[in-house]
Amino acid sequence: MIRLALALALMAAPAVAQTLYRSEGAARMRCGRDTVVWLNTESGVYHFAGERWYGHTKAGAYVCEKQADAAGDRATKNGQ
């Protein structure tokens, strides 16, 4: 039973670990040509520069968009 639970947990884990940055500048230096986004770490939804919640959610960090996508996060659907 424990082995089955462990196997299911591993299957549900994100395929790629993402690096979280405290500052936009640090993220820009590491992301290269990739877009820097603000990730709400509680919801897994990210926001682009210029959107309402970019850099302003209670729990979040700057990340590279491609890493966020690979980790299973998604862009906001309402443009905020």
PDB file of C-alpha atoms in Angstrom:
ATOM      1  CA  MET A   1       0.000   0.000   0.000  1.00  0.00           C
ATOM      2  CA  ILE A   2       2.795   2.428   0.900  1.00  0.00           C
ATOM      3  CA  ARG A   3       4.648   1.603  -2.325  1.00  0.00           C
ATOM      4  CA  LEU A   4       1.543   2.366  -4.370  1.00  0.00           C
ATOM      5  CA  ALA A   5       1.078   5.711  -2.611  1.00  0.00           C
ATOM      6  CA  LEU A   6       4.730   6.598  -3.200  1.00  0.00           C
ATOM      7  CA  ALA A   7       4.509   5.651  -6.876  1.00  0.00           C
ATOM      8  CA  LEU A   8       1.391   7.794  -7.332  1.00  0.00           C
ATOM      9  CA  ALA A   9       3.036  10.747  -5.565  1.00  0.00           C
ATOM     10  CA  LEU A  10       6.094  10.518  -7.805  1.00  0.00           C
ATOM     11  CA  MET A  11       3.923  10.412 -10.925  1.00  0.00           C
ATOM     12  CA  ALA A  12       2.111  13.575  -9.811  1.00  0.00           C
ATOM     13  CA  ALA A  13       5.340  15.481  -9.061  1.00  0.00           C
ATOM     14  CA  PRO A  14       6.402  18.165 -11.539  1.00  0.00           C
ATOM     15  CA  ALA A  15       8.887  16.977 -14.160  1.00  0.00           C
ATOM     16  CA  VAL A  16      11.119  20.026 -13.779  1.00  0.00           C
ATOM     17  CA  ALA A  17      12.165  21.885 -10.683  1.00  0.00           C
ATOM     18  CA  GLN A  18      12.043  25.618 -11.164  1.00  0.00           C
ATOM     19  CA  THR A  19      14.255  28.280  -9.690  1.00  0.00           C
ATOM     20  CA  LEU A  20      12.459  31.026  -7.780  1.00  0.00           C
ATOM     21  CA  TYR A  21      13.983  34.516  -7.675  1.00  0.00           C
ATOM     22  CA  ARG A  22      13.317  37.254  -5.123  1.00  0.00           C
ATOM     23  CA  SER A  23      14.034  40.069  -7.560  1.00  0.00           C
ATOM     24  CA  GLU A  24      13.092  40.680 -11.152  1.00  0.00           C
ATOM     25  CA  GLY A  25      16.688  41.649 -11.928  1.00  0.00           C
ATOM     26  CA  ALA A  26      18.071  38.326 -10.705  1.00  0.00           C
ATOM     27  CA  ALA A  27      15.519  36.465 -12.792  1.00  0.00           C
ATOM     28  CA  ARG A  28      16.361  38.505 -15.902  1.00  0.00           C
ATOM     29  CA  MET A  29      20.051  37.648 -15.530  1.00  0.00           C
ATOM     30  CA  ARG A  30      19.314  33.906 -15.363  1.00  0.00           C
ATOM     31  CA  CYS A  31      16.412  33.547 -17.814  1.00  0.00           C
ATOM     32  CA  GLY A  32      18.305  34.842 -20.830  1.00  0.00           C
ATOM     33  CA  ARG A  33      15.865  35.323 -23.702  1.00  0.00           C
ATOM     34  CA  ASP A  34      13.020  33.635 -21.837  1.00  0.00           C
ATOM     35  CA  THR A  35      10.270  35.846 -20.424  1.00  0.00           C
ATOM     36  CA  VAL A  36      10.367  36.635 -16.697  1.00  0.00           C
ATOM     37  CA  VAL A  37       6.978  36.133 -15.043  1.00  0.00           C
ATOM     38  CA  TRP A  38       5.632  36.505 -11.517  1.00  0.00           C
ATOM     39  CA  LEU A  39       4.438  33.158 -10.176  1.00  0.00           C
ATOM     40  CA  ASN A  40       1.794  32.980  -7.470  1.00  0.00           C
ATOM     41  CA  THR A  41       3.352  30.039  -5.650  1.00  0.00           C
ATOM     42  CA  GLU A  42       0.097  29.125  -3.910  1.00  0.00           C
ATOM     43  CA  SER A  43      -2.058  28.853  -7.031  1.00  0.00           C
ATOM     44  CA  GLY A  44       0.504  27.982  -9.715  1.00  0.00           C
ATOM     45  CA  VAL A  45      -0.731  30.861 -11.882  1.00  0.00           C
ATOM     46  CA  TYR A  46       1.777  33.304 -13.335  1.00  0.00           C
ATOM     47  CA  HIS A  47       1.461  36.903 -14.461  1.00  0.00           C
ATOM     48  CA  PHE A  48       3.319  38.969 -17.064  1.00  0.00           C
ATOM     49  CA  ALA A  49       4.890  42.417 -16.562  1.00  0.00           C
ATOM     50  CA  GLY A  50       2.230  45.108 -16.768  1.00  0.00           C
ATOM     51  CA  GLU A  51      -0.538  42.909 -15.417  1.00  0.00           C
ATOM     52  CA  ARG A  52      -2.283  43.761 -12.151  1.00  0.00           C
ATOM     53  CA  TRP A  53      -0.803  40.998  -9.995  1.00  0.00           C
ATOM     54  CA  TYR A  54       2.748  41.032 -11.411  1.00  0.00           C
ATOM     55  CA  GLY A  55       4.938  41.148  -8.302  1.00  0.00           C
ATOM     56  CA  HIS A  56       1.958  41.712  -6.000  1.00  0.00           C
ATOM     57  CA  THR A  57       0.520  38.408  -4.780  1.00  0.00           C
ATOM     58  CA  LYS A  58       0.916  37.427  -1.120  1.00  0.00           C
ATOM     59  CA  ALA A  59       3.058  34.402  -1.946  1.00  0.00           C
ATOM     60  CA  GLY A  60       5.158  34.462  -5.071  1.00  0.00           C
ATOM     61  CA  ALA A  61       8.448  34.789  -6.873  1.00  0.00           C
ATOM     62  CA  TYR A  62       9.901  35.692 -10.242  1.00  0.00           C
ATOM     63  CA  VAL A  63      10.555  32.711 -12.529  1.00  0.00           C
ATOM     64  CA  CYS A  64      11.405  31.947 -16.138  1.00  0.00           C
ATOM     65  CA  GLU A  65       8.243  31.274 -18.139  1.00  0.00           C
ATOM     66  CA  LYS A  66       9.537  28.064 -19.759  1.00  0.00           C
ATOM     67  CA  GLN A  67      10.429  26.596 -16.362  1.00  0.00           C
ATOM     68  CA  ALA A  68       7.018  27.535 -15.008  1.00  0.00           C
ATOM     69  CA  ASP A  69       5.302  25.819 -17.938  1.00  0.00           C
ATOM     70  CA  ALA A  70       7.463  22.704 -17.545  1.00  0.00           C
ATOM     71  CA  ALA A  71       6.592  22.566 -13.831  1.00  0.00           C
ATOM     72  CA  GLY A  72       2.863  22.573 -14.612  1.00  0.00           C
ATOM     73  CA  ASP A  73       2.111  26.226 -13.823  1.00  0.00           C
ATOM     74  CA  ARG A  74      -0.014  28.285 -16.185  1.00  0.00           C
ATOM     75  CA  ALA A  75      -0.559  31.866 -17.293  1.00  0.00           C
ATOM     76  CA  THR A  76      -3.459  33.852 -15.920  1.00  0.00           C
ATOM     77  CA  LYS A  77      -6.613  33.476 -17.995  1.00  0.00           C
ATOM     78  CA  ASN A  78      -8.087  36.914 -17.307  1.00  0.00           C
ATOM     79  CA  GLY A  79      -5.041  39.087 -18.046  1.00  0.00           C
ATOM     80  CA  GLN A  80      -4.667  40.331 -14.491  1.00  0.00           C
TER      81      GLN A  80
END
